[in-house]
Amino acid sequence: MNASPALPIAEPRIFVVEGMTCAACAARIERVLQQVPGLDSAHVNLATNRAHVAAGPDFSDALVIEAIEDAGYAAARLDIHRPPGVPARAQNGEERIKARLLLATLLTLPVFVAEMGGHLFPALHHARADVVSDQAFGLLQAVLATLLLLGPGRDFFIGGYRAVKHASPDMNTLVSLGAGAAYLFSLVSLAGPAWLPEEARHLYFEPAMVIVTLVLLGRFIEGRARRRATDSIERLAALRPARCRVRRNGAVVEIRLEEVQRGDLIEIRPGERIPVDSDIVEGQSPIDESMLTGEPLPVLRGPGERVIGGTVNQTGALLIRARGLAQEGVLADIIRMVEAAQGSRLPIQALVDRITRLFVPGILLIAMLAFAGGLAFGPAPALPFALVNAIAVLIIACPCAMGLATPISLLIGTGRAAEAGILFRSGDALHRLAHIRHLAMDKTGTLTEGKPRITAEAIRSPLGADEVLRLTASAEARSEHPLAVALLEEARARGLALSEATDLAIAPGAGLRARVDGHAVHLGSSAYLSGAGIMVPADAIEMAGSQVHVAIDGTYAAAFVVADRLRADAGEAVEQLRALGLTLSIVTGDQPAGAKPVAEALGISDVTAGATPAGKVVALEALTKSGDGVGFVGDGINDAPVLAAADIGIAIGGGTDVAIGAADLVLMRHDLRALAQAIRMARATLRNIRENLAWAFGYNLALVPVAAGLFYPLFGWQLSPMLAALAMALSSVSVVLNALRLRVIS
């Protein structure tokens, strides 16, 4: 029987979309893309102006671009390996809005000053009337309004038409209907006053112009704020230099970062950044790796060692060999992970999408009802009253605020976390982290240093502690056993000169014997020494950890205790996690004798020791039966099964050694306190989203009825379309500004 062919794996692709103005735009593009044959998934992010799709390798990008363009927008495939710097499209779009706003302001200002100033200061009105008659001033307003609507305001009408054409009205539809209605009514009142009752002959050119100008102002401010919110990836990319010097064909040439090839020899001077992940060929220098590990002290690197792109060479000159291209390596992986997290969506976004899909049609219906109600029940003259109410409803409704509420907070929250070395694989990972209530932790390398050290010694030989250690370490010099490594590191730390060991005989799992400088050295377990005829005192030493007993020339000489020390930050980190309301457990493969002292030192009572990788999964499943969200913290490599089984798997590591693909959350700093910081960030981000949604929905629930004139019979309230435009512009800006508060969380 032949095996069925494997299905092609869907690959993520990102497209920059131009022309989106509100949540309805994003929803329309998303619906169109979901109908494209061959796409596995598609979602659109209003905050980043990007469409994220997944499709097989044979799928053509042209189909996505064509679908987006058919919906009335422009699109282009985003090169995720683009060089550092602001994309030209973003710069051009920002400059275009700025130019439109400036022109709109210049056209609006004379009308606004004359009209509004005349209402506030009657003398100004009389002075204007003495110079320009009301009829001539009306014609001037008509000319300026026409220029504004055909110029800076043209995109609203084009976008509104396209939206209606695709049966999906959006914010452009609302603005164009509101401003257009005021403009057309004013033209009728000016050119054909006989068609209207005398009391209804009013000009509304000023509101139409102010509406467009204020909406443009809101978009400009919002765009600037969103640029500030979305620059975390650019700041990460900017850690790499734009140019570097390479040796080619016997000469040193300066090239752009994108031109670096695998195997290139690159010269690095003191103070320069490493351009790409490389291996040192010549030279030695301290390297500032704080952008990865958070460690403030530079690490001395020499020939044969790896250096990471984006880190900073300190004092020495280096010659390095490129391991890969600019779009490869640790920093590139970080950028891709941050971009994926920022482009993802939270579960709550599905509800927001369903609401915003109905929002604009609902507002159009309310505007028609407000117009009809104003005509039927409004004060005389009823027609202008009804028109003002309908326009105010169209203008004040703001789907932008609702559409931005979730993605803008997620964007800033994950970006701020990335700057702190906290990498979320997706927005859903942030959501799950915020809701965990139980945290299980591995011991070795997470709560402890992961490097066995000598923690105690008992010397009974007249040779003295240093000489006994020197002979012991010399006998272990060729061994890679963790206990041997601990003895060798302690000897080096004391500056002891080791000697060559001869006649070496190893008993695996028990001990060894050797001859060092004429001395017969036995070391290992007490049983090993007893088997060699050496008596081990009953009270040799009693401390938690692995014991190494030593005999010299047949006489018991010393005992060393080797243990994995508790991390210096572990106690503080555990207290911070408890302060966040988490219940803590230790699940480790170490034996109870090694796990118990660590648990007691940290005050953790729930300990599962001696667990195999499968046993850790079983222990975690038992914890999840409580119904609380359970996270697991491990090294991201050996704990892969349990990391995958947890509600959220958290890998903690030291930058280059961390397994980015093994967990939902990666802590680049090998500091457990970063986990408490990550949880605070996740909770603050979700709280910020709830605040944004409460404001966005509350704003519309509170002001749409006012704009519709429902409170006019009770309090005489009628909302000016100009104030409605100002309120609408400020609503989306306020959501972005509230999200920007996440930049200061820690």
XYZ file of C-alpha atoms in Angstrom:
746
model
C 0.000 0.000 0.000
C 1.455 3.362 -1.029
C 1.585 6.135 1.555
C -0.517 9.148 0.710
C 1.549 12.170 -0.330
C 2.286 14.699 2.384
C 0.292 17.901 2.187
C 2.348 21.051 1.561
C 2.959 23.030 4.725
C 1.282 26.440 4.794
C 3.779 29.275 5.140
C 2.959 32.684 6.629
C 3.022 35.723 4.347
C 2.492 39.373 5.174
C 1.104 42.066 2.889
C 1.117 45.814 3.455
C -2.346 47.247 2.743
C -2.879 50.892 1.835
C -6.177 52.731 2.178
C -7.619 51.173 5.345
C -9.254 53.765 7.580
C -11.386 51.825 10.059
C -12.381 48.421 11.376
C -14.972 48.023 8.627
C -12.180 48.264 6.031
C -10.177 45.560 7.771
C -13.260 43.356 8.095
C -14.101 43.746 4.396
C -10.571 42.836 3.262
C -10.553 39.865 5.622
C -13.856 38.562 4.244
C -12.556 38.927 0.681
C -9.318 37.091 1.464
C -11.108 34.251 3.225
C -12.894 33.558 -0.054
C -9.674 33.255 -2.086
C -9.172 29.576 -3.060
C -5.939 28.108 -1.759
C -5.535 30.310 1.318
C -5.381 28.358 4.592
C -6.066 31.409 6.752
C -6.243 35.196 6.557
C -6.643 38.038 9.006
C -6.103 41.777 8.748
C -4.554 44.021 11.388
C -5.800 47.613 11.309
C -3.107 48.828 13.716
C -0.265 47.707 11.441
C -2.082 48.046 8.085
C -1.101 44.482 7.255
C -2.808 41.343 6.029
C -1.458 38.076 7.423
C -2.175 35.006 5.311
C -1.010 31.404 5.241
C -0.781 29.356 2.049
C 1.216 26.571 0.465
C 4.526 27.311 -1.287
C 2.902 27.121 -4.744
C 0.286 29.751 -3.964
C 0.755 32.981 -5.942
C 1.014 36.297 -4.095
C -0.732 37.900 -7.071
C -4.026 36.289 -6.040
C -3.914 38.034 -2.649
C -2.924 41.382 -4.152
C -5.644 41.094 -6.802
C -8.309 40.301 -4.196
C -7.297 43.275 -2.026
C -7.223 45.607 -5.021
C -10.654 44.388 -6.140
C -11.914 45.400 -2.699
C -10.694 48.936 -3.371
C -7.284 48.978 -1.659
C -3.629 48.717 -2.632
C -1.361 45.926 -1.425
C 2.211 44.664 -1.708
C 4.057 41.673 -0.254
C 6.129 42.672 2.763
C 9.734 41.565 2.787
C 10.191 40.437 6.383
C 13.960 40.569 5.822
C 13.910 44.231 4.857
C 16.867 46.313 6.039
C 16.517 48.549 9.087
C 14.662 51.810 8.663
C 11.152 53.099 8.179
C 9.526 51.678 5.032
C 9.163 54.267 2.268
C 5.437 53.520 1.996
C 4.871 54.540 5.626
C 6.859 57.746 5.194
C 5.062 58.661 1.988
C 1.643 57.966 3.488
C 2.388 60.143 6.501
C 3.621 63.010 4.318
C 0.539 62.750 2.104
C -1.851 63.039 5.076
C 0.163 65.995 6.350
C -0.065 67.780 2.985
C -3.820 67.151 2.756
C -4.327 68.435 6.296
C -2.332 71.606 5.616
C -4.308 72.404 2.457
C -7.625 71.652 4.164
C -6.714 73.947 7.056
C -5.811 76.809 4.725
C -9.125 76.449 2.867
C -11.203 76.088 6.047
C -9.657 78.797 8.206
C -11.148 81.885 6.457
C -14.679 80.444 6.546
C -14.340 79.205 10.113
C -12.967 82.502 11.453
C -15.637 84.546 9.689
C -18.550 82.289 10.665
C -17.584 81.211 14.177
C -15.999 84.573 14.979
C -19.168 86.312 13.785
C -21.265 84.233 16.183
C -18.982 84.949 19.119
C -18.306 88.600 18.293
C -21.190 90.342 16.457
C -18.904 93.258 15.602
C -16.781 90.925 13.494
C -19.885 89.755 11.628
C -20.923 93.345 10.880
C -17.400 94.239 9.742
C -17.368 91.293 7.328
C -20.864 92.204 6.012
C -19.678 95.766 5.326
C -16.855 94.463 3.153
C -18.454 91.353 1.581
C -22.199 90.872 1.156
C -23.869 87.730 2.470
C -24.509 86.533 -1.106
C -20.888 87.048 -2.134
C -19.637 85.442 1.065
C -21.890 82.466 0.395
C -20.367 82.093 -3.061
C -16.874 82.322 -1.581
C -17.743 79.566 0.905
C -19.093 77.418 -1.925
C -15.878 77.819 -3.918
C -13.608 77.044 -0.943
C -15.766 74.081 0.115
C -15.745 72.694 -3.418
C -11.957 72.959 -3.601
C -11.628 71.245 -0.220
C -13.993 68.360 -0.971
C -12.491 67.782 -4.418
C -8.947 68.114 -3.087
C -8.045 67.029 0.466
C -11.475 65.426 0.968
C -11.551 63.519 -2.312
C -10.328 60.252 -0.775
C -13.314 60.129 1.583
C -15.733 60.156 -1.329
C -13.722 57.699 -3.428
C -13.336 55.348 -0.477
C -16.986 55.722 0.482
C -18.099 54.920 -3.078
C -15.900 51.822 -3.236
C -17.212 50.637 0.104
C -20.839 51.005 -0.961
C -20.012 49.371 -4.302
C -18.795 46.315 -2.388
C -21.859 46.423 -0.097
C -19.653 47.100 2.921
C -19.979 50.732 4.069
C -17.176 52.029 6.246
C -15.946 55.195 7.952
C -15.324 56.844 4.572
C -18.993 56.251 3.814
C -20.069 57.997 7.005
C -17.774 60.995 6.514
C -18.622 61.412 2.832
C -22.355 61.171 3.504
C -22.178 63.649 6.390
C -19.976 66.233 4.683
C -21.658 65.664 1.321
C -25.144 66.146 2.725
C -24.165 69.433 4.391
C -22.452 70.606 1.177
C -25.363 69.705 -1.163
C -27.968 71.231 1.156
C -25.918 74.426 1.236
C -25.660 74.496 -2.575
C -29.422 74.132 -2.861
C -29.960 76.847 -0.271
C -27.520 79.135 -2.121
C -28.416 78.431 -5.761
C -32.123 77.578 -5.453
C -33.486 79.100 -2.267
C -37.037 78.953 -3.657
C -36.904 75.173 -3.379
C -36.683 75.424 0.419
C -38.932 77.017 3.020
C -37.646 80.468 3.937
C -36.877 79.473 7.510
C -34.752 76.508 6.270
C -32.437 78.493 3.989
C -29.186 77.971 5.908
C -25.644 77.400 4.675
C -23.664 74.479 6.090
C -20.464 74.859 4.079
C -18.555 75.591 7.269
C -19.548 72.319 9.038
C -18.786 70.327 5.876
C -15.310 71.855 5.654
C -14.561 71.598 9.365
C -15.703 67.963 9.396
C -13.206 66.986 6.691
C -10.408 69.019 8.269
C -10.944 67.579 11.744
C -11.144 64.007 10.440
C -7.852 64.573 8.602
C -6.364 66.033 11.787
C -7.490 62.981 13.715
C -5.967 60.650 11.144
C -2.702 62.584 11.189
C -2.430 62.494 14.991
C -3.516 58.869 15.076
C -1.012 57.966 12.379
C 1.843 59.619 14.257
C 0.829 57.853 17.457
C 0.529 54.536 15.647
C 3.986 55.017 14.112
C 5.339 55.497 17.602
C 3.479 52.384 18.686
C 4.807 50.225 15.856
C 8.490 51.133 15.950
C 9.625 48.316 18.254
C 10.568 46.111 15.288
C 12.428 48.972 13.642
C 14.379 49.565 16.851
C 15.320 45.881 16.948
C 16.354 45.928 13.292
C 18.380 49.094 13.882
C 20.643 47.156 16.255
C 22.462 45.914 13.161
C 24.800 48.292 11.326
C 23.784 49.403 7.838
C 27.267 48.767 6.418
C 30.365 46.721 7.252
C 33.884 46.035 5.931
C 34.700 42.654 4.366
C 37.852 41.152 2.887
C 37.335 40.194 -0.754
C 39.891 39.443 -3.456
C 42.750 40.588 -1.271
C 41.207 43.964 -0.455
C 38.947 45.406 2.232
C 35.715 46.830 0.830
C 32.758 48.458 2.539
C 29.394 46.926 1.608
C 25.761 47.163 2.661
C 24.498 44.713 5.277
C 22.235 42.968 2.727
C 25.283 42.161 0.559
C 27.026 40.067 3.233
C 27.506 36.463 2.089
C 27.955 33.320 4.129
C 31.655 32.834 4.875
C 32.656 36.484 4.368
C 35.549 37.690 6.521
C 34.421 40.875 8.286
C 36.640 43.352 10.118
C 35.195 44.762 13.342
C 36.747 47.767 15.063
C 36.317 48.707 18.744
C 32.886 50.184 19.432
C 31.257 48.729 16.310
C 28.254 46.410 16.230
C 28.520 42.862 14.918
C 26.581 42.851 11.603
C 25.575 39.159 11.411
C 25.979 36.007 13.495
C 29.623 35.012 13.050
C 32.592 33.060 14.399
C 35.710 34.875 15.611
C 38.748 34.069 13.440
C 41.287 36.493 14.903
C 41.406 38.734 17.959
C 39.894 38.831 21.392
C 37.559 41.423 22.860
C 34.775 41.927 25.422
C 31.372 41.804 23.690
C 28.350 43.694 25.034
C 25.517 41.140 24.712
C 22.994 43.078 26.805
C 20.591 43.432 23.855
C 20.117 39.650 24.084
C 20.779 38.584 27.641
C 20.173 41.751 29.632
C 23.542 41.234 31.323
C 25.240 44.640 31.700
C 28.795 43.262 31.859
C 30.545 42.440 28.550
C 31.622 38.835 27.897
C 35.176 38.140 26.710
C 35.091 36.320 23.354
C 38.042 34.911 21.392
C 38.916 32.754 18.362
C 36.427 29.957 17.656
C 33.637 31.521 19.695
C 30.336 32.710 18.264
C 29.230 36.347 18.293
C 25.680 37.470 17.592
C 24.532 40.114 15.122
C 23.555 43.315 16.900
C 25.938 42.895 19.854
C 28.671 45.486 20.392
C 32.421 44.942 20.220
C 34.105 46.808 23.075
C 37.863 47.317 23.003
C 39.653 44.903 20.652
C 39.854 44.536 16.876
C 38.246 41.357 15.536
C 38.169 39.397 12.321
C 34.985 37.345 12.118
C 33.543 34.881 9.589
C 29.850 35.292 8.745
C 27.766 32.236 9.621
C 24.807 33.422 7.557
C 23.021 36.298 5.846
C 21.498 39.469 7.276
C 18.043 37.868 7.425
C 19.333 34.886 9.412
C 20.487 34.428 12.982
C 19.261 35.127 16.486
C 18.220 38.769 16.005
C 16.349 37.938 12.785
C 14.491 35.150 14.611
C 13.549 37.605 17.358
C 12.254 40.144 14.834
C 10.173 37.483 13.084
C 8.706 36.290 16.382
C 7.797 39.826 17.464
C 6.238 40.545 14.076
C 4.181 37.340 14.257
C 2.974 38.190 17.774
C 2.036 41.729 16.778
C 0.112 40.463 13.766
C -1.865 37.852 15.700
C -5.248 38.362 17.293
C -6.752 37.708 20.692
C -9.961 35.693 21.256
C -11.877 38.859 22.153
C -11.155 40.282 18.689
C -13.648 37.865 17.117
C -16.478 39.477 19.106
C -15.265 42.966 18.202
C -15.155 41.981 14.522
C -18.743 40.745 14.587
C -19.908 43.993 16.181
C -17.997 46.291 13.835
C -19.285 44.341 10.827
C -22.799 45.520 11.737
C -21.765 48.878 13.156
C -21.687 51.083 10.034
C -24.973 49.749 8.582
C -26.483 50.290 12.023
C -25.254 53.890 12.133
C -26.704 54.548 8.674
C -30.060 53.263 9.908
C -29.887 55.435 13.050
C -29.017 58.484 10.908
C -32.074 57.893 8.713
C -34.272 57.473 11.789
C -32.793 60.654 13.301
C -33.587 62.538 10.089
C -37.133 61.176 9.946
C -37.692 61.829 13.649
C -36.368 65.382 13.316
C -38.724 66.088 10.429
C -41.705 64.635 12.273
C -41.140 65.921 15.792
C -38.411 68.551 15.611
C -38.886 72.275 16.208
C -39.386 74.635 13.295
C -37.620 74.812 10.973
C -37.722 71.000 11.045
C -35.632 70.340 7.907
C -32.351 71.933 9.115
C -32.892 70.405 12.559
C -33.325 66.925 11.063
C -30.356 67.421 8.733
C -28.036 68.513 11.545
C -29.020 65.478 13.637
C -28.483 63.039 10.775
C -25.086 64.534 9.893
C -23.998 64.520 13.534
C -24.900 60.824 13.841
C -22.948 59.956 10.688
C -19.894 61.884 11.836
C -19.730 61.033 15.514
C -19.810 57.265 15.072
C -16.275 55.938 15.084
C -15.562 52.319 14.112
C -11.849 53.204 14.167
C -11.734 53.252 17.956
C -13.330 49.807 18.189
C -11.112 48.389 15.476
C -7.933 49.727 17.082
C -8.795 48.867 20.691
C -7.354 45.342 20.683
C -4.557 45.316 18.055
C -2.950 48.601 19.133
C -2.590 47.411 22.746
C -1.286 44.022 21.615
C 1.141 45.782 19.288
C 2.600 47.996 21.994
C 2.502 45.355 24.735
C 4.417 42.734 22.742
C 6.806 45.359 21.389
C 7.601 46.663 24.857
C 8.079 43.085 26.071
C 10.493 42.358 23.218
C 12.603 45.347 24.214
C 12.842 43.781 27.676
C 13.917 40.409 26.232
C 10.460 38.826 26.617
C 9.282 37.223 23.373
C 5.679 36.110 22.917
C 5.124 33.666 20.069
C 1.579 34.972 19.545
C -1.048 37.248 21.020
C -2.819 34.150 22.312
C 0.292 33.291 24.351
C 0.058 36.705 26.012
C -3.628 36.087 26.715
C -2.936 32.669 28.285
C -0.023 33.967 30.364
C -2.232 36.679 31.840
C -4.709 34.031 33.005
C -2.402 31.419 34.570
C -2.826 30.874 38.284
C -0.421 27.943 38.831
C 3.207 27.827 37.761
C 5.326 24.687 37.682
C 9.085 25.109 37.391
C 12.006 22.914 36.514
C 14.844 23.053 39.032
C 18.152 22.733 37.212
C 18.999 25.843 35.233
C 15.764 27.532 36.198
C 15.807 27.865 39.969
C 19.452 26.863 40.221
C 22.523 27.940 38.274
C 22.662 24.661 36.354
C 26.400 24.360 37.069
C 27.487 22.005 39.893
C 29.920 23.664 42.296
C 31.741 22.683 45.471
C 29.507 23.863 48.290
C 31.298 22.251 51.253
C 34.479 20.343 52.101
C 35.891 18.424 55.065
C 39.701 18.040 55.000
C 41.363 15.383 57.197
C 44.812 15.264 55.588
C 47.910 17.063 56.860
C 48.599 18.074 53.239
C 46.045 20.877 53.577
C 42.916 21.794 51.646
C 44.583 23.260 48.543
C 47.000 20.357 48.058
C 44.255 17.744 48.488
C 42.078 19.630 45.969
C 45.024 19.967 43.551
C 45.735 16.244 43.609
C 42.022 15.407 43.301
C 41.448 17.794 40.386
C 44.614 16.521 38.647
C 43.242 12.979 38.826
C 39.921 14.206 37.292
C 41.524 16.447 34.650
C 40.538 14.217 31.701
C 36.980 13.581 32.847
C 33.908 15.464 31.628
C 31.664 14.253 34.440
C 29.788 17.146 36.152
C 31.456 16.331 39.480
C 34.882 16.439 37.832
C 34.054 19.758 36.181
C 33.104 21.216 39.572
C 36.405 20.091 41.123
C 38.426 21.455 38.192
C 36.668 24.837 38.274
C 37.265 25.167 42.016
C 40.985 24.347 41.521
C 41.280 26.958 38.780
C 39.451 29.503 40.933
C 42.073 28.980 43.647
C 44.911 29.295 41.130
C 46.204 25.752 41.661
C 48.635 24.274 39.114
C 47.523 20.803 38.060
C 49.845 17.865 37.372
C 49.679 14.986 34.915
C 47.846 11.908 36.205
C 49.154 8.448 35.346
C 47.988 4.862 35.908
C 44.390 6.060 35.563
C 41.718 3.446 36.226
C 38.013 4.373 36.120
C 35.121 2.465 37.669
C 32.082 3.932 35.821
C 29.477 5.330 38.182
C 31.640 4.676 41.233
C 35.041 6.401 41.164
C 38.600 6.303 39.893
C 42.210 5.860 40.971
C 45.341 7.513 39.610
C 48.889 8.450 40.491
C 49.677 12.169 40.745
C 53.154 13.476 41.672
C 54.006 10.118 43.271
C 50.789 9.986 45.347
C 48.160 7.252 44.960
C 44.798 9.025 44.702
C 41.428 7.306 45.101
C 38.213 9.301 44.752
C 34.541 8.492 44.377
C 31.686 7.213 46.495
C 32.156 5.882 50.014
C 31.370 2.395 48.695
C 34.135 2.691 46.098
C 36.701 3.658 48.708
C 35.520 0.906 51.049
C 35.889 -1.582 48.192
C 39.498 -0.432 47.799
C 40.139 -1.222 51.473
C 40.013 2.377 52.635
C 37.973 3.108 55.733
C 35.532 6.018 55.373
C 34.664 7.711 58.703
C 30.992 7.428 59.603
C 30.815 11.170 60.257
C 32.717 12.197 57.113
C 30.198 14.842 56.046
C 26.437 15.219 56.001
C 25.157 17.850 53.576
C 22.710 17.836 50.691
C 24.390 17.214 47.371
C 26.700 14.723 45.685
C 29.614 13.648 47.883
C 33.098 12.943 46.521
C 35.323 11.080 49.017
C 39.106 11.219 48.544
C 41.923 9.034 49.830
C 45.614 9.781 49.347
C 48.231 7.034 49.704
C 45.616 4.685 51.153
C 44.480 7.068 53.883
C 41.134 8.881 53.926
C 41.901 12.543 53.161
C 38.781 14.569 52.465
C 35.174 14.807 51.348
C 33.815 17.381 48.903
C 30.139 18.173 48.468
C 29.137 19.139 44.929
C 25.742 20.757 44.461
C 23.888 23.050 42.092
C 23.575 26.429 43.810
C 20.344 28.338 44.027
C 20.264 31.253 41.588
C 20.842 34.608 43.262
C 17.600 35.961 41.811
C 15.458 32.894 42.585
C 14.262 34.006 46.023
C 13.215 37.464 44.852
C 11.589 36.027 41.730
C 9.528 33.538 43.730
C 8.313 36.298 46.028
C 7.302 38.417 43.030
C 5.398 35.483 41.529
C 3.586 34.850 44.814
C 2.700 38.541 44.999
C 0.990 38.095 41.622
C -1.247 35.438 43.183
C 0.428 32.380 41.658
C 0.655 28.961 43.279
C 4.118 27.455 42.696
C 5.350 23.898 42.187
C 8.677 22.269 41.332
C 8.656 19.458 38.773
C 12.182 18.135 38.165
C 14.093 15.131 36.985
C 16.544 15.516 39.887
C 16.334 13.154 42.814
C 14.519 14.188 46.014
C 17.814 14.727 47.832
C 18.714 17.504 45.379
C 15.234 18.963 44.915
C 14.163 19.109 48.568
C 16.776 21.670 49.776
C 15.927 23.999 46.881
C 12.206 23.752 47.596
C 12.751 24.390 51.310
C 14.965 27.396 50.620
C 12.250 28.926 48.445
C 9.305 27.897 50.613
C 7.720 25.718 47.904
C 5.901 22.724 49.356
C 4.646 21.028 46.178
C 7.595 19.100 44.723
C 7.688 16.311 42.136
C 11.231 14.890 41.913
C 12.841 12.132 39.869
C 10.402 12.694 36.992
C 11.197 11.528 33.465
C 10.127 13.786 30.563
C 6.921 11.743 30.324
C 6.550 11.875 34.104
C 6.693 15.672 34.005
C 3.779 15.680 31.581
C 1.796 13.414 33.930
C 2.588 15.713 36.874
C 1.473 18.736 34.897
C -1.783 17.060 33.860
C -2.509 16.421 37.529
C -2.071 20.145 38.239
C -4.413 21.161 35.418
C -7.271 19.174 36.964
C -7.765 22.060 39.400
C -9.202 24.054 36.511
C -6.666 26.863 36.845
C -4.373 27.847 33.993
C -1.001 26.134 34.495
C 2.284 27.300 33.028
C 5.614 25.485 32.980
C 9.069 27.066 33.056
C 12.009 25.071 31.727
C 15.127 25.321 29.611
C 13.173 24.962 26.380
C 15.183 21.985 25.133
C 15.094 19.052 27.549
C 11.614 20.008 28.702
C 10.019 20.188 25.247
C 7.236 17.627 25.973
C 6.041 19.328 29.147
C 6.384 22.790 27.619
C 4.038 21.680 24.862
C 1.581 20.130 27.339
C 1.294 23.238 29.548
C -1.335 25.920 29.033
C 1.667 28.086 28.296
C 5.236 26.817 27.970
C 7.944 29.251 29.048
C 11.576 28.830 28.008
C 14.177 30.659 30.047
C 17.690 30.844 28.664
C 20.755 32.871 27.893
C 20.113 34.343 24.484
C 21.964 32.184 21.954
C 21.265 28.943 23.823
C 17.551 29.471 24.211
C 15.320 27.189 22.131
C 13.024 29.765 20.540
C 10.859 27.136 18.897
C 10.189 25.121 22.050
C 7.823 27.405 23.937
C 5.005 29.937 23.715
C 7.070 32.493 25.631
C 10.837 32.927 25.555
C 12.734 34.844 28.231
C 15.991 35.855 26.578
C 17.472 36.971 29.919
C 18.470 34.090 32.156
C 16.715 35.812 35.033
C 13.595 34.332 36.617
C 12.454 37.814 37.636
C 11.762 38.405 33.938
C 8.893 35.924 34.263
C 7.127 38.077 36.849
C 7.726 41.058 34.576
C 6.217 39.136 31.638
C 3.090 38.303 33.638
C 2.706 41.927 34.718
C 3.060 43.020 31.091
C 0.518 40.458 29.884
C -2.019 41.456 32.522
C -1.434 45.168 31.896
C -1.943 44.632 28.151
C -5.263 42.830 28.634
C -6.374 45.472 31.136
C -5.459 48.148 28.597
C -7.503 46.358 25.920
C -10.528 46.255 28.218
C -10.122 49.988 28.891
C -9.937 50.695 25.173
C -13.010 48.621 24.395
C -14.934 50.190 27.261
C -14.060 53.654 25.938
C -14.797 52.798 22.292
C -18.184 51.213 22.980
C -19.083 53.625 25.771
C -18.237 56.610 23.578
C -20.679 55.493 20.892
C -23.383 54.405 23.331
C -23.236 57.790 25.058
C -22.868 60.203 22.139
C -24.829 58.645 19.281
C -28.169 59.186 21.111
C -27.148 62.806 21.804
C -26.252 63.311 18.155
C -29.565 61.762 17.094
C -31.443 64.413 19.086
C -33.053 62.066 21.584
C -32.300 64.452 24.443
C -33.509 67.587 22.675
C -37.093 67.338 24.038
C -35.777 66.976 27.627
C -32.733 69.241 27.796
C -32.597 71.072 24.468
C -29.350 69.282 23.530
C -28.370 69.275 19.862
C -24.862 68.299 18.847
C -23.126 70.415 16.227
C -21.643 68.351 13.341
C -18.342 70.176 13.910
C -18.222 69.078 17.552
C -19.209 65.597 16.395
C -16.240 65.571 14.009
C -13.895 66.717 16.767
C -15.222 64.061 19.159
C -14.891 61.380 16.496
C -11.301 62.367 15.711
C -10.369 62.369 19.390
C -11.975 58.990 20.091
C -9.523 56.917 18.060
C -6.623 59.120 19.135
C -7.545 58.544 22.785
C -7.489 54.773 22.249
C -3.984 54.958 20.784
C -2.751 57.309 23.521
C -4.163 55.010 26.201
C -2.363 52.061 24.601
C 0.892 54.033 24.570
C 0.840 53.936 28.370
C 2.019 50.345 28.006
C 5.402 51.707 26.917
C 6.229 52.486 30.555
C 5.206 49.168 32.159
C 7.967 47.165 33.787
